[in-house]
mmCIF file of C-alpha atoms in Angstrom:
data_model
loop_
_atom_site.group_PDB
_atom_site.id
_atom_site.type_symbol
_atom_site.label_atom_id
_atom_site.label_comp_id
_atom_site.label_asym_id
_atom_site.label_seq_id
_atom_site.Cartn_x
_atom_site.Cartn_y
_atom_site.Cartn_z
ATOM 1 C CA UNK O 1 76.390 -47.185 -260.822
ATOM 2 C CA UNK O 2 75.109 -50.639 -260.833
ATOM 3 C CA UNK O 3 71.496 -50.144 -260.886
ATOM 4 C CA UNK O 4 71.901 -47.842 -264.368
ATOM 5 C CA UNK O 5 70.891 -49.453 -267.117
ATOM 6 C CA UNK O 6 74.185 -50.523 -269.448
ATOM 7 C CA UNK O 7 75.591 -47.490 -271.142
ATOM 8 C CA UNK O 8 74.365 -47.971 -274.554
ATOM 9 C CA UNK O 9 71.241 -47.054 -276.448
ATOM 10 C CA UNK O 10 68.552 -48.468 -274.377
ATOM 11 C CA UNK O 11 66.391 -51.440 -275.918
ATOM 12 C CA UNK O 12 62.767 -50.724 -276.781
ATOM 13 C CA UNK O 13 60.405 -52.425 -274.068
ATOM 14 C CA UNK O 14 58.372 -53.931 -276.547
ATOM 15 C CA UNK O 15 61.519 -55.396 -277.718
ATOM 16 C CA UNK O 16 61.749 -56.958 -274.474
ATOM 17 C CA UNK O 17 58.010 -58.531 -274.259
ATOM 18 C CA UNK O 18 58.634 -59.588 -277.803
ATOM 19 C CA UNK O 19 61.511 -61.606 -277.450
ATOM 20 C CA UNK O 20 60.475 -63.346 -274.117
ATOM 21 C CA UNK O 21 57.172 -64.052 -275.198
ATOM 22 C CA UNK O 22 58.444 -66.182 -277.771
ATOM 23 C CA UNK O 23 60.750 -67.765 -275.456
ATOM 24 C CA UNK O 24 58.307 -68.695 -272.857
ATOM 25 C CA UNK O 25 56.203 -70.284 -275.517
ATOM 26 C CA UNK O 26 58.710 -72.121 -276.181
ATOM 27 C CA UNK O 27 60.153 -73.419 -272.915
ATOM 28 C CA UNK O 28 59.041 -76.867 -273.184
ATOM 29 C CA UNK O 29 60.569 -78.704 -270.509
ATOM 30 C CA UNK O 30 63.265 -76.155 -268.895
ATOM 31 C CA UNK O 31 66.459 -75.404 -270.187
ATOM 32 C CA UNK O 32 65.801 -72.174 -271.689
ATOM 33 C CA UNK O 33 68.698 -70.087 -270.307
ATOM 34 C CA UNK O 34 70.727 -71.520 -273.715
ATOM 35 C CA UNK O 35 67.704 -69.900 -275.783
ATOM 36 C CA UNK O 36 68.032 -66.708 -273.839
ATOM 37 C CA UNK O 37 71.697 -66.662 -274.373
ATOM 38 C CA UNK O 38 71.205 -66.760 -277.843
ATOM 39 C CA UNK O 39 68.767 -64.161 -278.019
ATOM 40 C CA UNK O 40 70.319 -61.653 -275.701
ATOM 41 C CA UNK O 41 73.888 -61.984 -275.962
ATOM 42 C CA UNK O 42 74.830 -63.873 -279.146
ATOM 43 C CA UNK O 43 72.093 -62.287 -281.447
ATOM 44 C CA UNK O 44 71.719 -58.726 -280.114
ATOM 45 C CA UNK O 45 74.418 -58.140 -278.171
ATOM 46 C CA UNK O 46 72.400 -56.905 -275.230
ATOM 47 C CA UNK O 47 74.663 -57.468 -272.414
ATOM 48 C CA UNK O 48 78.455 -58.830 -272.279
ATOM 49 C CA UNK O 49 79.108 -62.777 -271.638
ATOM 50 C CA UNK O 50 80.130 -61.674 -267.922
ATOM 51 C CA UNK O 51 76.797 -59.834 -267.223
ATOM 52 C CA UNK O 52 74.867 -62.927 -268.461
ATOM 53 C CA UNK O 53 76.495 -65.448 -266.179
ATOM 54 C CA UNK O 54 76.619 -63.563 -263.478
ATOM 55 C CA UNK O 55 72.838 -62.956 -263.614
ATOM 56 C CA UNK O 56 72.281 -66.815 -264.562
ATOM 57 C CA UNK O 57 74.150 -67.584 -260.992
ATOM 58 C CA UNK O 58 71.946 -65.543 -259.383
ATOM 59 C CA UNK O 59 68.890 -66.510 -260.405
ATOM 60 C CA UNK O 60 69.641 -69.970 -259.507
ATOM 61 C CA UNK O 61 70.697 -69.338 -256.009
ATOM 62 C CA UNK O 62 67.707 -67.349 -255.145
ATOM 63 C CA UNK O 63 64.263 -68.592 -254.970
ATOM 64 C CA UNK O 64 61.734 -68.825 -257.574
ATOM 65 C CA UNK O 65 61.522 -70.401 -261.026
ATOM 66 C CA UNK O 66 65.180 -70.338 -262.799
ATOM 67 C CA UNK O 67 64.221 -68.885 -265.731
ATOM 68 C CA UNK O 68 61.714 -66.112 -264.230
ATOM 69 C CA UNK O 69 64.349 -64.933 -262.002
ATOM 70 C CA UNK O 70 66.601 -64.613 -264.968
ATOM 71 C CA UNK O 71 64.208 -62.568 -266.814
ATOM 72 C CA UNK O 72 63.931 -60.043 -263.902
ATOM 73 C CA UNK O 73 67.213 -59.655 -263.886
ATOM 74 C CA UNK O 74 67.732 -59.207 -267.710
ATOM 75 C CA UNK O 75 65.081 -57.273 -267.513
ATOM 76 C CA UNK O 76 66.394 -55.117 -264.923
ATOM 77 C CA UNK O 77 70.115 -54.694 -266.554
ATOM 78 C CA UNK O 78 68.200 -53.299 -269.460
ATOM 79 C CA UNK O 79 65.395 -50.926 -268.657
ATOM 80 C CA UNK O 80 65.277 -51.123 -265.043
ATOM 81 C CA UNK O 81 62.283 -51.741 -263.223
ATOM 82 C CA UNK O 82 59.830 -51.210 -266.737
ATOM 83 C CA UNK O 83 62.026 -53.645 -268.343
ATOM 84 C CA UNK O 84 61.999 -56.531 -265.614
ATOM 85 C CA UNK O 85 58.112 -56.594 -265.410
ATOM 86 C CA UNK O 86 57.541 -56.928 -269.012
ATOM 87 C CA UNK O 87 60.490 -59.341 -269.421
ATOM 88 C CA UNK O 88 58.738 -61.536 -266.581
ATOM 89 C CA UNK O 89 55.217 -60.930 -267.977
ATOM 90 C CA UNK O 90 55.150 -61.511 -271.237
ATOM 91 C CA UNK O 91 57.602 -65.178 -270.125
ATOM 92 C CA UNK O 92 55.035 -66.280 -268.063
ATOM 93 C CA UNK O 93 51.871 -65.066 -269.810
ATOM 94 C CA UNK O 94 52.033 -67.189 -272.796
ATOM 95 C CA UNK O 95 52.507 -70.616 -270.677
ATOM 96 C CA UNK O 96 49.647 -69.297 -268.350
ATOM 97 C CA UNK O 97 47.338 -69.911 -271.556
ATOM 98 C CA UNK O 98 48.954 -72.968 -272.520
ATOM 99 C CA UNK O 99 48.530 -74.543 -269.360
ATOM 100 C CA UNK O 100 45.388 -74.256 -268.584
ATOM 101 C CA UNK O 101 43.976 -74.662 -272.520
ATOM 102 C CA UNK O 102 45.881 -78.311 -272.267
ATOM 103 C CA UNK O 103 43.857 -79.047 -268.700
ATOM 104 C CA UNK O 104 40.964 -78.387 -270.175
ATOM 105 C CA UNK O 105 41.182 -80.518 -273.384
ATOM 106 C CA UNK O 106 42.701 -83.440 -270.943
ATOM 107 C CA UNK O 107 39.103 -83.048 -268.564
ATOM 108 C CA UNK O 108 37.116 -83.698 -271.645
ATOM 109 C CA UNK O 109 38.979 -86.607 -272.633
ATOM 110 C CA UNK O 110 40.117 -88.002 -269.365
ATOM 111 C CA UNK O 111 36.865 -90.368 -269.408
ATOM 112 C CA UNK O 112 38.625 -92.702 -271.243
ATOM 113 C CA UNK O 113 41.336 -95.425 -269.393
ATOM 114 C CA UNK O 114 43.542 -95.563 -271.913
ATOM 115 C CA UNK O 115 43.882 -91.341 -271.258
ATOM 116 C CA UNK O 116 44.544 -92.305 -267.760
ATOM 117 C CA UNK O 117 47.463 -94.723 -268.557
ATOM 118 C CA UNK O 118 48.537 -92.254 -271.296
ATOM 119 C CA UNK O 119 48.641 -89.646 -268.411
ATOM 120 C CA UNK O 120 50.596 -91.926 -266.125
ATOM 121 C CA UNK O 121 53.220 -92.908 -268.432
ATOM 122 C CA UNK O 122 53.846 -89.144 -269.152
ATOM 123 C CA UNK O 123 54.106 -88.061 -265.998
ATOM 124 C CA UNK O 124 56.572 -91.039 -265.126
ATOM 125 C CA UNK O 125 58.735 -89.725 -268.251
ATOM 126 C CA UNK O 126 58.597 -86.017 -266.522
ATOM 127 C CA UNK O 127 60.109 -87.611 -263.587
ATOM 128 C CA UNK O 128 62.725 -88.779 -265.439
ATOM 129 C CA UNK O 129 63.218 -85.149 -266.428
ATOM 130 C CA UNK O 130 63.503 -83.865 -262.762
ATOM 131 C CA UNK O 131 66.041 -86.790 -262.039
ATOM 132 C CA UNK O 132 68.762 -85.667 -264.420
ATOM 133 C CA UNK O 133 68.345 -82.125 -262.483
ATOM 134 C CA UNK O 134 68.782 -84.169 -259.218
ATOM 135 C CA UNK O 135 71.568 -86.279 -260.230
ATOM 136 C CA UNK O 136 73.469 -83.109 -261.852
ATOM 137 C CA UNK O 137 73.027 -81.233 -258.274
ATOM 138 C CA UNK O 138 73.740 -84.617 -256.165
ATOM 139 C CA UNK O 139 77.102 -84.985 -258.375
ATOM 140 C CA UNK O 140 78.073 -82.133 -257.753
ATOM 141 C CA UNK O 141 77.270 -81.835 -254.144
ATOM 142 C CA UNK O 142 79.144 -84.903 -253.490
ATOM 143 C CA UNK O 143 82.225 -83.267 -254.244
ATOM 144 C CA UNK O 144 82.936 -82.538 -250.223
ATOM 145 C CA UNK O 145 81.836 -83.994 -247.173
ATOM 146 C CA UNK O 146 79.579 -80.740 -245.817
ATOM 147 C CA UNK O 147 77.529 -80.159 -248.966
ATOM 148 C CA UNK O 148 76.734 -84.315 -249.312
ATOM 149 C CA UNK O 149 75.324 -83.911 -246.214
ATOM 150 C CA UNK O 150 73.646 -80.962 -246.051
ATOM 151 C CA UNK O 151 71.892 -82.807 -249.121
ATOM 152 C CA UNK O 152 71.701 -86.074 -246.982
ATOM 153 C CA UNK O 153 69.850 -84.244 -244.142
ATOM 154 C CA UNK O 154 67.603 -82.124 -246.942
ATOM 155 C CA UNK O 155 66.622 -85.235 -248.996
ATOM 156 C CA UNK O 156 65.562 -87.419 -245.438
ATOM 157 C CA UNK O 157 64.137 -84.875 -243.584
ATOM 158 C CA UNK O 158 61.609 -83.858 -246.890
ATOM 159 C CA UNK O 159 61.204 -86.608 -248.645
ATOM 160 C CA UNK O 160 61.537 -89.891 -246.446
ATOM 161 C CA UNK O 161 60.074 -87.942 -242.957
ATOM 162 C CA UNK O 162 57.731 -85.941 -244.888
ATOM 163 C CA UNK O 163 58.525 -83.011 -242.595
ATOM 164 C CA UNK O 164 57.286 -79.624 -243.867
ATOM 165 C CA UNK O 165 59.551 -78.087 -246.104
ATOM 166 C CA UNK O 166 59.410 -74.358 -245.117
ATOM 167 C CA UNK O 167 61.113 -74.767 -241.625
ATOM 168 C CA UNK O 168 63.124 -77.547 -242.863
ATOM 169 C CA UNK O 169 65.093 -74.803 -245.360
ATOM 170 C CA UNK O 170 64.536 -72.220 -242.669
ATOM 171 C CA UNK O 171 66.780 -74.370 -240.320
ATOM 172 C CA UNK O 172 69.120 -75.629 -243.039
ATOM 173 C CA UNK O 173 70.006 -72.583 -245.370
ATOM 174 C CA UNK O 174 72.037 -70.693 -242.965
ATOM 175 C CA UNK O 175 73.852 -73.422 -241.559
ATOM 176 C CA UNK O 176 74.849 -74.349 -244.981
ATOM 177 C CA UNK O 177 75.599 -71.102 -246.416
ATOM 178 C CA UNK O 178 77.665 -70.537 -242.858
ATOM 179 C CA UNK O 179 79.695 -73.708 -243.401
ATOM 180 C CA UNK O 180 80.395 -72.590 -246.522
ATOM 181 C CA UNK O 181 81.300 -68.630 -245.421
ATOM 182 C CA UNK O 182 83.654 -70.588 -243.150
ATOM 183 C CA UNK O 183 85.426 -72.131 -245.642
ATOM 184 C CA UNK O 184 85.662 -69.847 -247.934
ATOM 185 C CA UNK O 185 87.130 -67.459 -245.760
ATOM 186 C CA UNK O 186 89.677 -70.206 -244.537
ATOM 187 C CA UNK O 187 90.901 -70.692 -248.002
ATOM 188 C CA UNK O 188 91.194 -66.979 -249.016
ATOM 189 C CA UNK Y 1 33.559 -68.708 -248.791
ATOM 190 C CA UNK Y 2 35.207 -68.545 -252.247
ATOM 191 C CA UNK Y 3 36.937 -65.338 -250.918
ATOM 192 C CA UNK Y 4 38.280 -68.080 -248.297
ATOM 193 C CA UNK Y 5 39.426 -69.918 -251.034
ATOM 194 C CA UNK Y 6 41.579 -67.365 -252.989
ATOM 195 C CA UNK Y 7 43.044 -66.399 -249.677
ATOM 196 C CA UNK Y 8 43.982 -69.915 -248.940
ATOM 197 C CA UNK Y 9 45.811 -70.238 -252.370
ATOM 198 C CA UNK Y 10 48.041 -66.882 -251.647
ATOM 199 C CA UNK Y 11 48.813 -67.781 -247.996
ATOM 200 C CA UNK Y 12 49.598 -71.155 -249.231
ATOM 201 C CA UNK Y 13 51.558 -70.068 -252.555
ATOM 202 C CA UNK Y 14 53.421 -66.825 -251.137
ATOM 203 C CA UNK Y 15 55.623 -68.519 -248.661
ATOM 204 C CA UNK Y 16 56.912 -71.225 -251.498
ATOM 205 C CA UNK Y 17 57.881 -68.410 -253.513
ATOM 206 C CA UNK Y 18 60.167 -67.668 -251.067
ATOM 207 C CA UNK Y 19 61.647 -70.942 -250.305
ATOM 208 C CA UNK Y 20 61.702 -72.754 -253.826
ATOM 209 C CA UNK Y 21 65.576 -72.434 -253.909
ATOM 210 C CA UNK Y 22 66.461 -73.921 -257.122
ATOM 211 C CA UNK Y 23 63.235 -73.379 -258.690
ATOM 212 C CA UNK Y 24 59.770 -75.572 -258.995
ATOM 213 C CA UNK Y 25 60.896 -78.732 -258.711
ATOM 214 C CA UNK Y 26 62.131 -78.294 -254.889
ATOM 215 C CA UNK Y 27 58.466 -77.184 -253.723
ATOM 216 C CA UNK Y 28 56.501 -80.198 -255.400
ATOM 217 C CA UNK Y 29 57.105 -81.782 -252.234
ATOM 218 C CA UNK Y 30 55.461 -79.136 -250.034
ATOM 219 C CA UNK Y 31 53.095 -78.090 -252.280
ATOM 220 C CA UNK Y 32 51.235 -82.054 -253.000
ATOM 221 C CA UNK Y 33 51.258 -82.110 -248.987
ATOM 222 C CA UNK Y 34 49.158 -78.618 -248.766
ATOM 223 C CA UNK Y 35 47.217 -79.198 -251.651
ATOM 224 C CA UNK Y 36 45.950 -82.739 -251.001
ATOM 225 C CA UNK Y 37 46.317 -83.443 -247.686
ATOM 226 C CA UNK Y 38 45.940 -79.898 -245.840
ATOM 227 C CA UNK Y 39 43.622 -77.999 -248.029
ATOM 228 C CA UNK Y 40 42.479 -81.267 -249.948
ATOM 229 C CA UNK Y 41 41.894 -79.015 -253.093
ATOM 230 C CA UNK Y 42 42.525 -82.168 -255.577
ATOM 231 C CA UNK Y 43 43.227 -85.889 -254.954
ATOM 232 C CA UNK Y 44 46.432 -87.409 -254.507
ATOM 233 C CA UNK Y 45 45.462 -89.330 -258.296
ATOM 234 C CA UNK Y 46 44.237 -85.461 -259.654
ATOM 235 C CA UNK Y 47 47.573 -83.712 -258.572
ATOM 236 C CA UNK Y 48 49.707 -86.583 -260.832
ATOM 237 C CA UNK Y 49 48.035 -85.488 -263.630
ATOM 238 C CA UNK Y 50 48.012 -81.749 -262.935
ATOM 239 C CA UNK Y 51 52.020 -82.281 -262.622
ATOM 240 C CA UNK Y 52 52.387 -84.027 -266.084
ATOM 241 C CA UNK Y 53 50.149 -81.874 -267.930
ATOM 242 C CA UNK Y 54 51.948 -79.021 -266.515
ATOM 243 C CA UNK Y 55 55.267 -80.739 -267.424
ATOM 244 C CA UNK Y 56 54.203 -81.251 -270.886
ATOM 245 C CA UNK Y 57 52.872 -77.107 -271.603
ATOM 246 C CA UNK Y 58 55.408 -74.727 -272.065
ATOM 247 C CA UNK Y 59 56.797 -72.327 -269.007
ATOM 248 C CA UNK Y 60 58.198 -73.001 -265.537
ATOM 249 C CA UNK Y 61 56.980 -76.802 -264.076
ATOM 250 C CA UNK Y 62 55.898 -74.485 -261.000
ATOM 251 C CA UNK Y 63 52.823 -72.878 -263.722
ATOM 252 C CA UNK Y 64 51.183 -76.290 -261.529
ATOM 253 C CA UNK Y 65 50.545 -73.503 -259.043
ATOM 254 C CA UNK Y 66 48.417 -72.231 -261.965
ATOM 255 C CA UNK Y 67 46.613 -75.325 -262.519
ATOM 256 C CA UNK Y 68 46.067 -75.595 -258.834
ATOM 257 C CA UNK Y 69 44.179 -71.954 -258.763
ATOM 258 C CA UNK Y 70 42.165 -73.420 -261.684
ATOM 259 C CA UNK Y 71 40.891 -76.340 -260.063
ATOM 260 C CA UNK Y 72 40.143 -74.552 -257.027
ATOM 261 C CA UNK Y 73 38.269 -71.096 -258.251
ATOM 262 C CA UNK Y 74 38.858 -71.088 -261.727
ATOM 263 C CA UNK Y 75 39.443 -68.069 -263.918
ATOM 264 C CA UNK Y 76 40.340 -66.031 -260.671
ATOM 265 C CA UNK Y 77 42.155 -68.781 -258.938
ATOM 266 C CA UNK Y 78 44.479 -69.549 -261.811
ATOM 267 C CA UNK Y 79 45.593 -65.592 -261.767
ATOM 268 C CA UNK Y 80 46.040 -65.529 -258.053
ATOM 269 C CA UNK Y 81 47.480 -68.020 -257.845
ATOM 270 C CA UNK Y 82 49.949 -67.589 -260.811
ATOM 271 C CA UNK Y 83 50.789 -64.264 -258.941
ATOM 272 C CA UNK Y 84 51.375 -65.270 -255.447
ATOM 273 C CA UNK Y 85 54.011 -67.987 -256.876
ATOM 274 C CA UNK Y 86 56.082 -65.565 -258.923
ATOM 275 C CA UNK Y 87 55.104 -62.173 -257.712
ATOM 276 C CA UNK Y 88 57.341 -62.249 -254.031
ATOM 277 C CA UNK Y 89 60.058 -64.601 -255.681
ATOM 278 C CA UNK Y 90 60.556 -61.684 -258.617
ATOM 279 C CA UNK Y 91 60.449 -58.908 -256.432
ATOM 280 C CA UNK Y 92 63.170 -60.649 -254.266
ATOM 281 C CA UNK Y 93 65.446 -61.600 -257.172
ATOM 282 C CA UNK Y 94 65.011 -57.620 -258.694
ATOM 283 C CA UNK Y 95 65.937 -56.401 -255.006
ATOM 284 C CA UNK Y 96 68.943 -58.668 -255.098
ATOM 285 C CA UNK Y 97 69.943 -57.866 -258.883
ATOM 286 C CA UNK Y 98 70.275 -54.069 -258.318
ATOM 287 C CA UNK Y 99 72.747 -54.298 -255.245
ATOM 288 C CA UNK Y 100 74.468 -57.625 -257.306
ATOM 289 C CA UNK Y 101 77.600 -55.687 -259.442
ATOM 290 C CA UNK Y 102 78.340 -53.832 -256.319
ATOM 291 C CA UNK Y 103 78.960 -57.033 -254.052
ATOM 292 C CA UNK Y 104 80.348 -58.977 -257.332
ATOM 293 C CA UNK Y 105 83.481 -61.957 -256.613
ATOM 294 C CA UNK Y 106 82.609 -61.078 -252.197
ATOM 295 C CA UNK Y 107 83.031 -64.282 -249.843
ATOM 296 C CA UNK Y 108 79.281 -63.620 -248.827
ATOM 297 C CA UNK Y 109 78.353 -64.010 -253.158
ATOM 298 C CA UNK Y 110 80.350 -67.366 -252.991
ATOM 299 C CA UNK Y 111 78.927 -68.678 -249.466
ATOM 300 C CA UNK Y 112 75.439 -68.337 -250.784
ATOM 301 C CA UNK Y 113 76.180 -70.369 -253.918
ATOM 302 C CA UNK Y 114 77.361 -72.938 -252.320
ATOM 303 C CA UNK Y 115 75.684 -73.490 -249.248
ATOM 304 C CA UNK Y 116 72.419 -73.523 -251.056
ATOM 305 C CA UNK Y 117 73.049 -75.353 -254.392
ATOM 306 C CA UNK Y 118 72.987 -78.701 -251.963
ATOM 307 C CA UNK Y 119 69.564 -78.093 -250.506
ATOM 308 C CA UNK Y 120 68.411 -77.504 -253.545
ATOM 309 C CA UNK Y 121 69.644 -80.536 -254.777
ATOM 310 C CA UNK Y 122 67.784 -82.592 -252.274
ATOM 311 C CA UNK Y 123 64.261 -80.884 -252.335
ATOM 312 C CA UNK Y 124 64.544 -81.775 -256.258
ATOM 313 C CA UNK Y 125 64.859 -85.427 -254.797
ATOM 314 C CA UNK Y 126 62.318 -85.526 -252.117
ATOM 315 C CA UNK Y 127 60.245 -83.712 -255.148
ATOM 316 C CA UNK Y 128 60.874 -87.068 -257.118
ATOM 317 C CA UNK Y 129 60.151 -89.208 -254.002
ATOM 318 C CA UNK Y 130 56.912 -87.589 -252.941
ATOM 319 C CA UNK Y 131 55.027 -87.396 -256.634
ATOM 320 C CA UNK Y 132 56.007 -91.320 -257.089
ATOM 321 C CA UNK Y 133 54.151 -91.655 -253.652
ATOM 322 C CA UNK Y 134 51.053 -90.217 -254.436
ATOM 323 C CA UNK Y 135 51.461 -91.544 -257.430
ATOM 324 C CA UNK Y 136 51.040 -95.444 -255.818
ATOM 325 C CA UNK Y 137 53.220 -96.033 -258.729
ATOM 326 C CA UNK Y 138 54.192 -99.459 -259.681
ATOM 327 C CA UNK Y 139 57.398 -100.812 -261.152
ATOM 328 C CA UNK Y 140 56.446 -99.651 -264.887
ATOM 329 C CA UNK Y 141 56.444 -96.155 -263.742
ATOM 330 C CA UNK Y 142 60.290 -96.396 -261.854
ATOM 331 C CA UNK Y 143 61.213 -97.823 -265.333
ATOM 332 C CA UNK Y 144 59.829 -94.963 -267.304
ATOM 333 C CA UNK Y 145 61.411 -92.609 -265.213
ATOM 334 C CA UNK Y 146 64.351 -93.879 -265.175
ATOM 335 C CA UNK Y 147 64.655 -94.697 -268.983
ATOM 336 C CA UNK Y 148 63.498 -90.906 -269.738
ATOM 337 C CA UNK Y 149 66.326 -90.214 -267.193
ATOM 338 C CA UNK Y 150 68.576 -91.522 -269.499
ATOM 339 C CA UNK Y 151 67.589 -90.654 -272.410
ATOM 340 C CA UNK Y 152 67.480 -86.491 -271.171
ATOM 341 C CA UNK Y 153 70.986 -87.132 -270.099
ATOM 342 C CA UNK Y 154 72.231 -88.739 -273.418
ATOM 343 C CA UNK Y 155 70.392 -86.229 -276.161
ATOM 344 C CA UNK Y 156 69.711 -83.062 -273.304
ATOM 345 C CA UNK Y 157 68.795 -80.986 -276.382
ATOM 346 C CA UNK Y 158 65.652 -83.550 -277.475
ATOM 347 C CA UNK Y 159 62.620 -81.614 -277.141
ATOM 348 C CA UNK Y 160 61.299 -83.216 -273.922
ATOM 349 C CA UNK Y 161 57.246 -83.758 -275.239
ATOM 350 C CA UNK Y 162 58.886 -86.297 -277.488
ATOM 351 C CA UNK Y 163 59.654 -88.425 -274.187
ATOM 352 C CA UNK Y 164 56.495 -87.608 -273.008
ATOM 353 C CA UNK Y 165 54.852 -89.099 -275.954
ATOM 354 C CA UNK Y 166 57.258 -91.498 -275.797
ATOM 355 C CA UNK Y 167 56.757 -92.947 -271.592
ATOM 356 C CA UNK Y 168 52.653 -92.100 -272.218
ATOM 357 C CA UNK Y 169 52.884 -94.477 -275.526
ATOM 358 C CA UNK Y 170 54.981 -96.976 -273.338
ATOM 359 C CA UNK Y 171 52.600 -96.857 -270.760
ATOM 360 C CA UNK Y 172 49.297 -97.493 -272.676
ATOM 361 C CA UNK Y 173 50.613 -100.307 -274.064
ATOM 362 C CA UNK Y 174 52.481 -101.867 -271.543
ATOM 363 C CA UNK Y 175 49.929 -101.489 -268.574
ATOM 364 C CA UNK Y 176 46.857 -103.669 -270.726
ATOM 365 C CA UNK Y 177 49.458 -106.060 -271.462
ATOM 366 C CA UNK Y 178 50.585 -106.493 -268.198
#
């Protein structure tokens, strides 16, 4: 059965918290699912290369953060539902800290300009990090006609309209995922 | 009233869960419209810096949810909030992992993919548009942003606070001489 974890001697939970902890400490920026390879797959040989993917797919289609969604899933593979809450808890707990311990240090300095222009020019740099991500999915997107619109109609109808997101996916994500149903069932 | 408050942030928080398709980044959008100009929690110039101090910690860009629930009831709000953004998301994503081996290499597996990877692909860019409009950003920011573009795409391994340093450095300097 699917939802069993993999036949081999299960991993200790505190295993699990241990090892994403570290990772979600370490997460600066994104890109993680290469660290969570390693540590998984290439290190401990939790799962197979297939089992990986296959989760790392998933976690990107559905909603939610990337890399919380792949914990769950990790998580799940390994000791079921036990495993997938400490795998997302102990990600996200360590960042919760951080987060907040940096927005308070920044309110007790932000009195001074040059903290304000300091601020500005870092969050113009994190933009830049969100474009590559947007260029990467618009590249690839552009590959057909349906999907470079369907990104087209997204982009206006969010960004240059302003029109509230929610109902804007509501109305979108079916008709997309439809077009593409159609398709692929015309090419099977 | 505060109870008000923390409700506010999960009826807010709980329906992006459920619609960030291709995680944070595709939500900034929605979530700078609620939380300055609908529930006017922070300013437009307040939720800038929220988004590049929670670019610049460690963890998911969406732990700006967190920072949100800070500003608006602290302690308290920072946990509630934290929870309503990944709680319904998680549960979703284990529902969908249990049933996933079964369905494995179906048409429906391969629809999904790729009818939503382009959606997600422009909410990350109507993400981009909407922080550089609240941001009443000037040409030094577009160049920053695009130069730190560049730079993640050329060396994608760089640790990214290096860049940060890097475009708030820029900035410092740049703006007084200006």
């Amino acid at each position: 059965m699917c939802t069993m974890p993999l036949d081999r001697p299960s991993v200790p939970l505190v295993s699990i918290i241990l090892i994403f902890f570290r990772i979600g400490l370490f997460s600066f920026g994104g890109g993680l699912s290469g660290w969570i390879y390693r540590d998984v797959v290439t290190l401990r040989g939790w799962m197979t290369d297939a089992d990986f993917l296959s989760g790392l797919a998933l976690s990107q289609i559905l909603p939610g953060a990337n890399v919380t969604n792949l914990a769950v899933y990790i998580g799940q593979r390994l000791r079921g539902p036990a495993g997938a809450i400490c795998a997302v808890t102990a990600l996200v707990a360590g960042p919760f800290f951080a987060v907040i311990g940096l927005l308070v240090a920044y309110d007790r300095l932000s009195t001074m300009p040059w903290i304000q222009d300091g601020m500005s020019g870092a969050a113009a740099a994190a933009i830049g990090l969100l474009l590559v991500v947007a260029i990467k999915g618009a590249r690839s997107a552009s590959s057909s006609l349906v999907p470079f619109i369907t990104l087209a109609v997204t982009f206006t109808a969010v960004g240059i309209m302003q029109w509230p997101l929610v109902p804007v996916v509501l109305v979108l994500a079916p008709l997309s995922v439809l077009l593409a149903w159609r398709k692929a069932a015309s090419n099977a | 009233m505060r109870e008000n408050l923390l409700w506010s942030l999960v009826a807010v928080f709980v329906p992006f869960s459920l619609v960030s398709i291709g995680g944070g980044p595709s939500i900034f959008a929605g979530i700078q419209h609620q939380s300055v100009e609908v529930h006017r929690w922070v300013t437009a110039r307040e939720f800038v810096d929220l988004f590049a101090i929670a670019r610049a910690a460690p963890g998911p860009g969406s732990m700006l949810v967190t920072l949100l629930g800070w500003k608006v009831a602290g302690w308290t709000g920072a946990v509630i909030a934290t929870l309503a953004l990944f709680v319904p998301s998680s549960l979703l994503c284990y529902g969908v992992a249990r049933m996933w081996s079964h369905y494995r290499g179906r048409h429906w597996h391969t629809a999904l993919e790729t009818g939503l990877a382009p959606i997600g692909a422009g909410l990350i860019l109507a993400g981009v548009v909407a922080i550089f409009r609240v941001a009443g950003a000037g040409a030094l920011s577009w160049i920053i942003a695009a130069l730190a573009c560049l730079i993640f795409a050329w060396r994608p391994k760089l640790n990214p606070l290096f860049v940060l340093a890097g475009g708030a450095a820029a900035f410092a300097i740049l703006h007084g001489a200006i």
